[in-house]
Short mmCIF file of C-alpha atoms in Angstrom, two decimals:
data_model
loop_
_atom_site.label_atom_id
_atom_site.label_comp_id
_atom_site.label_asym_id
_atom_site.label_seq_id
_atom_site.Cartn_x
_atom_site.Cartn_y
_atom_site.Cartn_z
CA MET A 24 0.00 0.00 0.00
CA SER A 25 1.53 3.32 -0.93
CA ASP A 26 1.44 6.44 1.14
CA GLN A 27 0.61 8.20 -2.09
CA THR A 28 -0.39 11.79 -1.48
CA LEU A 29 -3.08 13.35 -3.59
CA PRO A 30 -2.18 16.65 -5.28
CA PRO A 31 -3.63 19.79 -3.66
CA ASP A 32 -7.18 20.83 -4.40
CA GLY A 33 -8.41 23.39 -6.89
CA PRO A 34 -12.07 24.17 -6.23
CA GLU A 35 -13.12 23.60 -9.88
CA GLU A 36 -11.69 20.08 -9.62
CA ASP A 37 -13.65 19.10 -6.54
CA GLU A 38 -16.52 17.71 -8.54
CA ASP A 39 -14.24 15.40 -10.58
CA ARG A 40 -12.45 14.25 -7.46
CA VAL A 41 -15.65 13.34 -5.70
CA LEU A 42 -16.79 11.58 -8.87
CA ALA A 43 -13.52 9.61 -8.88
CA ALA A 44 -14.19 8.52 -5.29
CA GLU A 45 -17.78 7.59 -6.10
CA TYR A 46 -16.49 5.66 -9.11
CA ALA A 47 -13.95 3.80 -6.97
CA LEU A 48 -16.69 2.95 -4.48
CA GLY A 49 -19.10 1.82 -7.20
CA LEU A 50 -21.68 4.43 -6.21
CA LEU A 51 -22.40 5.92 -9.65
CA THR A 52 -25.46 5.03 -11.70
CA ASP A 53 -24.86 3.16 -14.97
CA LYS A 54 -25.23 6.39 -16.93
CA GLU A 55 -22.93 8.40 -14.67
CA ARG A 56 -20.36 5.62 -14.79
CA ALA A 57 -20.39 5.48 -18.59
CA LEU A 58 -19.86 9.25 -18.78
CA PHE A 59 -17.07 9.11 -16.21
CA GLU A 60 -15.31 6.25 -18.01
CA ALA A 61 -15.39 8.22 -21.26
CA GLN A 62 -13.72 11.08 -19.40
CA LEU A 63 -11.13 8.69 -17.91
CA GLU A 64 -10.04 7.65 -21.42
CA THR A 65 -8.63 11.08 -22.11
CA ASP A 66 -7.70 12.35 -18.65
CA ALA A 67 -4.57 10.83 -17.11
CA GLY A 68 -4.92 13.06 -14.03
CA LEU A 69 -8.37 11.62 -13.40
CA ARG A 70 -7.04 8.06 -13.81
CA ALA A 71 -4.38 8.81 -11.21
CA GLU A 72 -7.11 10.18 -8.95
CA VAL A 73 -9.04 6.87 -9.19
CA VAL A 74 -5.87 4.83 -8.55
CA ALA A 75 -5.12 7.01 -5.50
CA TRP A 76 -8.61 6.42 -4.07
CA ASP A 77 -8.31 2.67 -4.73
CA GLU A 78 -4.96 2.65 -2.92
CA HIS A 79 -6.41 4.46 0.09
CA PHE A 80 -9.48 2.27 0.27
CA ALA A 81 -7.39 -0.89 -0.14
CA THR A 82 -5.40 0.29 2.87
CA VAL A 83 -8.62 0.33 4.87
CA ILE A 84 -9.25 -3.25 3.76
CA MET A 85 -5.72 -4.35 4.68
CA ASP A 86 -6.20 -2.87 8.15
CA GLU A 87 -9.83 -3.66 8.87
CA VAL A 88 -10.83 -6.84 7.03
CA GLU A 89 -9.98 -10.08 8.77
CA GLU A 90 -8.24 -12.89 6.92
CA VAL A 91 -10.41 -15.99 6.55
CA ALA A 92 -9.07 -19.22 5.04
CA PRO A 93 -11.21 -20.37 2.09
CA SER A 94 -12.05 -24.08 1.87
CA PRO A 95 -9.48 -26.31 0.11
CA GLN A 96 -12.13 -26.92 -2.57
CA VAL A 97 -11.38 -23.50 -4.09
CA THR A 98 -7.78 -24.30 -4.85
CA LYS A 99 -8.73 -27.77 -6.11
CA ARG A 100 -11.27 -26.27 -8.50
CA LEU A 101 -8.75 -23.68 -9.64
CA GLN A 102 -6.14 -26.35 -10.39
CA ALA A 103 -8.75 -28.25 -12.38
CA ILE A 104 -9.97 -25.19 -14.30
CA LEU A 105 -6.60 -23.63 -15.04
CA PHE A 106 -4.09 -26.44 -15.30
CA LYS A 107 -5.67 -29.76 -16.19
CA ARG A 108 -6.56 -29.02 -19.76
CA GLU A 109 -4.12 -26.48 -21.02
CA LYS A 110 -0.50 -26.09 -21.91
CA GLN A 111 0.01 -29.80 -22.52
CA SER A 112 1.81 -30.84 -25.63
CA PHE A 113 0.20 -33.15 -28.16
CA TRP A 114 2.09 -36.13 -26.78
CA GLN A 115 1.18 -35.27 -23.20
CA HIS A 116 -2.44 -35.39 -24.32
CA ILE A 117 -2.10 -38.57 -26.23
CA TRP A 118 0.12 -40.80 -24.08
CA PRO A 119 -2.49 -41.93 -21.52
CA TYR A 120 -4.66 -43.17 -24.37
CA GLY A 121 -1.71 -44.84 -26.06
CA LEU A 122 -0.71 -46.51 -22.82
CA GLY A 123 -4.29 -47.55 -22.14
CA GLY A 124 -4.64 -49.02 -25.60
CA LEU A 125 -1.38 -50.91 -25.23
CA ALA A 126 -2.45 -52.30 -21.84
CA ALA A 127 -5.85 -53.34 -23.22
CA ALA A 128 -4.24 -55.11 -26.17
CA LEU A 129 -1.84 -56.92 -23.84
CA VAL A 130 -4.66 -58.07 -21.55
CA LEU A 131 -6.69 -59.28 -24.51
CA TRP A 132 -3.70 -61.14 -25.97
CA LEU A 133 -3.00 -62.83 -22.61
CA ALA A 134 -6.67 -63.72 -22.13
CA ILE A 135 -6.96 -65.34 -25.53
CA ASN A 136 -3.65 -67.17 -25.30
CA THR A 137 -4.31 -68.52 -21.83
CA GLY A 138 -7.82 -69.60 -22.79
CA ILE A 139 -9.65 -67.23 -20.42
CA ILE A 140 -11.49 -65.70 -23.30
CA ASN A 141 -12.59 -67.45 -26.44
CA PRO A 142 -13.39 -64.56 -28.79
CA GLU A 143 -16.40 -66.47 -30.10
CA GLU A 144 -17.90 -66.58 -26.62
CA GLN A 145 -18.27 -62.83 -26.57
CA ALA A 146 -21.13 -63.11 -29.04
CA LEU A 147 -23.59 -64.68 -26.64
CA ARG A 148 -27.22 -64.36 -27.78
CA SER A 149 -29.35 -64.82 -24.71
CA ASP A 150 -32.86 -66.25 -25.01
CA LEU A 151 -33.37 -66.85 -21.27
CA VAL A 152 -32.53 -64.31 -18.58
CA ALA A 153 -32.68 -64.10 -14.81
CA GLU A 154 -32.19 -61.15 -12.48
CA LEU A 155 -30.78 -62.65 -9.31
CA ALA A 156 -32.30 -60.66 -6.46
CA PRO A 157 -30.07 -60.33 -3.39
CA THR A 158 -31.23 -62.18 -0.26
CA ALA A 159 -30.84 -60.74 3.24
CA ASP A 160 -27.27 -62.16 3.17
CA GLY A 161 -26.53 -60.63 -0.22
CA GLU A 162 -27.17 -56.95 0.28
CA GLY A 163 -25.64 -54.83 -2.48
CA LEU A 164 -25.24 -57.65 -4.99
CA VAL A 165 -26.37 -56.99 -8.56
CA ILE A 166 -26.25 -60.19 -10.61
CA ARG A 167 -27.79 -61.05 -13.95
CA ALA A 168 -27.67 -64.35 -15.86
CA ASN A 169 -28.08 -64.63 -19.63
CA VAL A 170 -28.50 -68.09 -21.18
CA ASP A 171 -27.84 -68.84 -24.84
CA THR A 172 -29.59 -72.20 -25.21
CA GLU A 173 -28.48 -72.63 -28.79
CA ARG A 174 -24.83 -72.31 -27.79
CA GLY A 175 -25.40 -74.06 -24.46
CA ALA A 176 -23.82 -71.45 -22.19
CA VAL A 177 -24.76 -69.09 -19.41
CA GLN A 178 -23.12 -65.74 -18.83
CA VAL A 179 -23.28 -64.44 -15.25
CA VAL A 180 -22.69 -60.71 -14.89
CA LEU A 181 -21.77 -59.50 -11.42
CA SER A 182 -22.04 -55.73 -11.72
CA ALA A 183 -21.96 -54.91 -7.99
CA GLY A 184 -20.72 -56.72 -4.89
CA THR A 185 -17.97 -59.23 -4.10
CA PRO A 186 -17.86 -62.50 -2.15
CA PRO A 187 -16.72 -62.33 1.50
CA GLU A 188 -12.98 -62.60 2.06
CA ASP A 189 -11.55 -66.06 1.24
CA ARG A 190 -14.86 -67.20 -0.28
CA VAL A 191 -16.02 -67.64 -3.88
CA PHE A 192 -19.42 -67.41 -5.49
CA GLU A 193 -20.94 -70.66 -6.82
CA LEU A 194 -23.84 -70.82 -9.26
CA TRP A 195 -26.63 -73.35 -8.63
CA LEU A 196 -29.55 -74.57 -10.69
CA ILE A 197 -32.74 -75.62 -8.89
CA ALA A 198 -35.26 -77.15 -11.32
CA GLY A 199 -38.66 -78.07 -9.88
CA ASP A 200 -38.28 -80.15 -6.73
CA SER A 201 -34.80 -81.40 -7.64
CA ALA A 202 -31.83 -80.74 -5.37
CA PRO A 203 -29.55 -77.87 -6.37
CA VAL A 204 -27.07 -78.75 -9.10
CA SER A 205 -23.76 -76.87 -9.25
CA LEU A 206 -23.19 -75.09 -12.56
CA GLY A 207 -19.75 -73.78 -11.64
CA LEU A 208 -17.83 -71.02 -9.87
CA LEU A 209 -17.89 -67.36 -10.79
CA ASP A 210 -14.63 -65.75 -11.88
CA GLU A 211 -13.28 -62.79 -9.97
CA SER A 212 -14.02 -60.71 -13.04
CA GLU A 213 -17.34 -59.05 -13.72
CA SER A 214 -18.48 -61.63 -16.27
CA THR A 215 -18.25 -65.44 -16.20
CA ILE A 216 -19.29 -67.75 -19.02
CA ILE A 217 -20.12 -71.34 -18.09
CA ASP A 218 -20.89 -74.13 -20.56
CA LEU A 219 -24.09 -76.08 -19.84
CA PRO A 220 -24.58 -79.82 -20.58
CA PRO A 221 -27.69 -80.85 -22.63
CA ASP A 222 -29.57 -82.36 -19.62
CA VAL A 223 -29.30 -79.02 -17.80
CA LEU A 224 -30.41 -77.05 -20.88
CA ALA A 225 -33.57 -79.16 -21.07
CA VAL A 226 -34.83 -78.09 -17.63
CA LEU A 227 -33.81 -74.40 -17.72
CA PRO A 228 -37.04 -72.53 -18.56
CA GLY A 229 -38.70 -71.53 -15.28
CA ALA A 230 -35.84 -72.99 -13.21
CA LEU A 231 -34.25 -71.06 -10.35
CA LEU A 232 -30.65 -69.87 -10.40
CA ALA A 233 -28.99 -69.18 -7.07
CA ILE A 234 -25.61 -67.93 -5.86
CA SER A 235 -24.03 -69.14 -2.64
CA ASP A 236 -20.66 -68.34 -1.12
CA GLU A 237 -18.35 -71.34 -0.79
CA PRO A 238 -14.74 -72.04 0.14
CA PRO A 239 -12.17 -71.58 -2.65
CA GLY A 240 -12.57 -74.38 -5.15
CA GLY A 241 -16.30 -74.64 -4.55
CA SER A 242 -18.61 -76.60 -2.28
CA PRO A 243 -16.81 -79.70 -0.98
CA THR A 244 -20.06 -81.66 -0.68
CA GLY A 245 -21.73 -81.03 -4.06
CA ALA A 246 -24.54 -79.15 -2.29
CA PRO A 247 -24.54 -75.52 -1.19
CA THR A 248 -22.73 -75.15 2.16
CA GLY A 249 -22.59 -71.35 2.54
CA ALA A 250 -25.31 -68.74 2.66
CA VAL A 251 -27.49 -68.19 -0.40
CA ARG A 252 -26.73 -64.63 -1.45
CA ALA A 253 -28.96 -64.12 -4.48
CA ALA A 254 -31.57 -65.98 -6.50
CA GLY A 255 -33.92 -65.54 -9.43
CA SER A 256 -35.85 -67.64 -11.95
CA LEU A 257 -35.10 -67.81 -15.66
CA SER A 258 -37.61 -66.52 -18.15
CA SER A 259 -37.63 -65.85 -21.88
CA SER A 260 -35.96 -62.63 -22.84
CA MET B 28 12.33 -8.68 -0.09
CA THR B 29 9.42 -6.76 1.46
CA PRO B 30 5.99 -8.44 1.41
CA GLN B 31 4.93 -5.96 -1.27
CA GLU B 32 7.94 -6.81 -3.46
CA GLU B 33 7.27 -10.49 -2.93
CA VAL B 34 3.66 -10.23 -4.15
CA GLU B 35 4.77 -8.03 -7.04
CA ASN B 36 7.39 -10.58 -7.98
CA LEU B 37 4.86 -13.42 -7.84
CA ILE B 38 2.42 -11.52 -10.07
CA ALA B 39 5.23 -10.93 -12.59
CA ARG B 40 6.00 -14.67 -12.65
CA VAL B 41 2.31 -15.57 -12.94
CA ALA B 42 2.21 -13.29 -16.00
CA MET B 43 4.81 -15.60 -17.56
CA GLY B 44 2.69 -18.67 -16.85
CA ASP B 45 4.56 -19.86 -13.75
CA ARG B 46 2.18 -22.24 -11.95
CA ALA B 47 4.30 -22.58 -8.83
CA ALA B 48 4.24 -18.79 -8.50
CA PHE B 49 0.45 -18.83 -8.94
CA ASN B 50 0.11 -21.33 -6.10
CA ARG B 51 2.41 -19.28 -3.89
CA LEU B 52 0.42 -16.14 -4.69
CA TYR B 53 -2.78 -17.98 -3.77
CA ASP B 54 -1.34 -19.21 -0.48
CA ARG B 55 -0.03 -15.76 0.29
CA THR B 56 -3.15 -13.69 -0.51
CA SER B 57 -6.28 -15.87 -0.64
CA ALA B 58 -7.20 -15.51 3.06
CA LYS B 59 -7.23 -11.72 2.87
CA LEU B 60 -9.12 -11.71 -0.44
CA PHE B 61 -11.60 -14.28 0.87
CA GLY B 62 -12.15 -12.01 3.89
CA VAL B 63 -13.03 -9.21 1.43
CA CYS B 64 -15.54 -11.45 -0.40
CA LEU B 65 -17.13 -12.59 2.87
CA ARG B 66 -17.44 -9.05 4.18
CA VAL B 67 -19.38 -8.02 1.07
CA LEU B 68 -21.42 -11.20 0.52
CA ASN B 69 -21.74 -12.67 4.02
CA ASP B 70 -22.12 -16.15 2.48
CA ARG B 71 -19.26 -18.65 2.20
CA VAL B 72 -20.48 -20.42 -0.92
CA GLU B 73 -20.99 -17.20 -2.89
CA ALA B 74 -17.76 -15.78 -1.51
CA GLU B 75 -15.79 -18.85 -2.61
CA GLU B 76 -17.22 -18.65 -6.13
CA VAL B 77 -16.15 -15.03 -6.39
CA LEU B 78 -12.69 -15.86 -5.01
CA GLN B 79 -12.34 -18.58 -7.63
CA ASP B 80 -13.33 -16.12 -10.40
CA VAL B 81 -10.82 -13.60 -9.08
CA PHE B 82 -7.92 -16.05 -9.27
CA VAL B 83 -8.93 -17.16 -12.76
CA THR B 84 -8.77 -13.47 -13.71
CA VAL B 85 -5.41 -13.09 -11.98
CA TRP B 86 -4.00 -16.04 -13.96
CA ASN B 87 -5.34 -14.67 -17.24
CA LYS B 88 -4.69 -10.95 -16.67
CA ALA B 89 -1.50 -10.85 -14.61
CA ASP B 90 0.32 -9.35 -17.60
CA SER B 91 -1.91 -6.25 -17.47
CA TYR B 92 -0.97 -5.53 -13.85
CA LYS B 93 2.19 -3.53 -14.56
CA VAL B 94 0.57 -0.95 -16.79
CA ASN B 95 -2.25 0.16 -14.49
CA GLY B 96 -0.19 1.84 -11.78
CA TYR B 97 -1.50 -0.07 -8.76
CA SER B 98 0.53 -1.49 -5.94
CA PRO B 99 0.21 -5.29 -6.04
CA MET B 100 -2.16 -5.84 -3.09
CA THR B 101 -4.35 -2.94 -4.20
CA TRP B 102 -4.66 -4.51 -7.63
CA LEU B 103 -5.77 -7.82 -6.11
CA ILE B 104 -8.04 -6.20 -3.52
CA THR B 105 -9.70 -3.90 -6.07
CA ILE B 106 -10.45 -6.75 -8.47
CA THR B 107 -11.82 -8.83 -5.60
CA ARG B 108 -13.86 -6.10 -3.97
CA ASN B 109 -15.42 -5.01 -7.28
CA ARG B 110 -16.21 -8.58 -8.30
CA ALA B 111 -17.85 -9.27 -4.94
CA VAL B 112 -19.87 -6.03 -5.14
CA ASP B 113 -21.06 -6.97 -8.65
CA ARG B 114 -22.21 -10.34 -7.27
CA ARG B 115 -23.93 -8.70 -4.32
CA ARG B 116 -25.82 -6.32 -6.61
CA ALA B 117 -26.81 -9.16 -8.97
CA MET B 118 -28.18 -11.08 -6.00
CA LYS B 119 -30.04 -7.98 -4.76
CA LEU B 120 -29.04 -8.72 -1.17
CA PRO B 121 -30.88 -6.48 1.30
CA PRO B 122 -28.54 -4.14 3.25
CA VAL B 123 -27.91 -4.65 6.97
CA PRO B 124 -29.87 -1.97 8.88
CA ILE B 125 -28.04 1.02 10.44
CA GLU B 126 -29.33 2.63 13.63
CA THR B 127 -30.66 6.12 12.83
CA ALA B 128 -29.57 7.43 16.23
CA ASP B 129 -25.96 6.87 15.18
CA LEU B 130 -26.41 8.99 12.09
CA MET B 131 -27.15 12.43 13.44
CA PRO B 132 -25.18 14.85 11.27
CA ASP B 133 -23.74 16.57 14.34
CA SER B 134 -22.45 13.37 15.95
CA LYS B 135 -18.91 13.90 17.20
CA PRO B 136 -15.79 12.20 15.90
CA GLY B 137 -15.29 8.75 17.40
CA PRO B 138 -13.60 8.63 20.82
CA GLU B 139 -10.69 6.72 19.28
CA ALA B 140 -10.07 9.50 16.76
CA SER B 141 -7.71 11.73 18.71
CA ALA B 142 -5.64 8.80 19.97
CA VAL B 143 -5.32 7.30 16.50
CA ALA B 144 -4.61 10.64 14.85
CA ALA B 145 -1.82 11.26 17.29
CA SER B 146 -0.13 7.96 16.55
CA GLU B 147 1.50 6.73 13.37
CA ALA B 148 -1.86 5.74 11.91
CA ARG B 149 -2.37 5.35 8.20
CA GLN B 150 -3.29 8.58 6.54
CA ILE B 151 -6.67 7.31 5.35
CA THR B 152 -7.55 5.96 8.81
CA ALA B 153 -6.58 9.23 10.43
CA CYS B 154 -8.68 11.14 7.89
CA LEU B 155 -11.69 8.84 8.37
CA ASP B 156 -11.36 9.49 12.08
CA GLU B 157 -11.61 13.23 11.48
CA LEU B 158 -15.10 12.73 10.08
CA PRO B 159 -18.12 12.55 12.34
CA ARG B 160 -18.30 8.88 13.29
CA ALA B 161 -21.61 8.30 11.50
CA ARG B 162 -20.26 9.71 8.24
CA ALA B 163 -17.13 7.58 8.47
CA HIS B 164 -19.39 4.60 9.06
CA LEU B 165 -21.28 5.31 5.82
CA VAL B 166 -18.01 5.52 3.86
CA ARG B 167 -16.84 2.19 5.35
CA ARG B 168 -20.20 0.57 4.57
CA ALA B 169 -19.90 1.73 0.95
CA TYR B 170 -16.36 0.45 0.61
CA LEU B 171 -16.10 -2.61 2.84
CA GLU B 172 -19.60 -3.96 2.35
CA GLY B 173 -20.35 -2.54 -1.09
CA ASP B 174 -23.53 -0.67 -0.12
CA SER B 175 -24.96 1.54 -2.87
CA TYR B 176 -26.70 4.85 -2.15
CA ALA B 177 -30.00 2.99 -2.41
CA ASP B 178 -28.77 0.34 0.07
CA LEU B 179 -27.65 3.03 2.52
CA ALA B 180 -30.99 4.85 2.15
CA GLN B 181 -32.82 1.58 2.87
CA ALA B 182 -30.50 0.66 5.74
CA THR B 183 -30.99 4.01 7.49
CA GLY B 184 -34.50 4.94 6.40
CA ILE B 185 -33.08 8.26 5.22
CA ASN B 186 -33.91 9.84 1.88
CA LEU B 187 -31.51 8.80 -0.91
CA ASN B 188 -30.63 12.38 -1.91
CA THR B 189 -29.77 13.24 1.68
CA ILE B 190 -27.55 10.16 1.92
CA ARG B 191 -25.84 11.05 -1.30
CA THR B 192 -25.22 14.63 -0.15
CA TRP B 193 -23.75 13.39 3.15
CA LEU B 194 -21.51 10.89 1.49
CA ARG B 195 -20.23 13.29 -1.17
CA ARG B 196 -19.44 15.88 1.52
CA SER B 197 -17.61 13.21 3.49
CA LEU B 198 -15.60 12.20 0.44
CA MET B 199 -14.71 15.81 -0.23
CA ALA B 200 -13.56 16.25 3.37
CA LEU B 201 -11.55 13.04 3.10
CA ARG B 202 -9.94 14.23 -0.10
CA GLU B 203 -9.02 17.51 1.52
CA CYS B 204 -7.52 15.72 4.53
CA LEU B 205 -5.59 13.27 2.32
CA SER B 206 -3.91 16.02 0.31
CA ARG B 207 -2.65 17.88 3.38
#
């Protein structure tokens, strides 16, 4: 803050000086302000007068307005607005995508070569579906099963939830009054495709699918041993 | 380096696109500037939006700082105060009432005036203290809180033209005191 001293008064200049103060304070009407700004364009003395008032008033702020720390959100938003999207070179923009693409290609190559994914299996055409509603033990689970009877496979999509620690999810078929038959274990990934034998395919429509949690490797007894976490019946899609 | 030189230096580096300098400038000045926004708007959420706008402007306009003749903190304070006042006017916030009894034209200078004037007080503070206390209060309301003449008329229940006459006389007296 300067200790800038204003030049001495001449009475004919009083009006302009008060206007400069009113301008600095934002007290002029729109019309008065427009007129004053036109005058400022050509009058360096008047501009200095406004700067001097701003300096004096800013001194009052420095002395009388308390510092208050803004929330950290402000600086986070500023970093995002000002720095995230600008001043990056072409390659800085492009490398995350390039890296991502490379990683995706590598994962796909590994999956195909290790037999996790058979590319043909991706084209599953479901004619039976089941939404497996979570039981009281399965809160938060979102599971859907799609059966392609022509291909003889079921795809189980686990879009929310995970098994308890050191447990796996096992898929069961309950047709009519029959005992549950294990169809297989779910992968740790979101989607699992399980091949179905012809005798299972024959009883699918209207049958119940259920998910239980079991020790790694699946139920040791051939019947569900853990809690049933979700269940739903198959119907035509 | 004095604090003023430090802020000036930071603004100069911000003008060249120096992000580290921008962050330092923010750390160094944001609490004071946020205080300015809060004083005018009296609402943290609104005040933080204005503060954010101000620093976007600072980043984009730092190169225009040198040519306008302001000291560095005044430049930042003036941008902030004016932006906050614009927001306050757009929101049409009602002014905080002022007690009429405190506004009698013949009210004496504040009791602190003589003591402050005698010390090494800032020139503007000393000059404000020479005004009748009520008049000085109106000037502070206009500057620190961004009250317009209409706001001050509403806050006091006094006719707008009377308020304007009082304030202009006060500003003239201030100007006379400041040029001594």
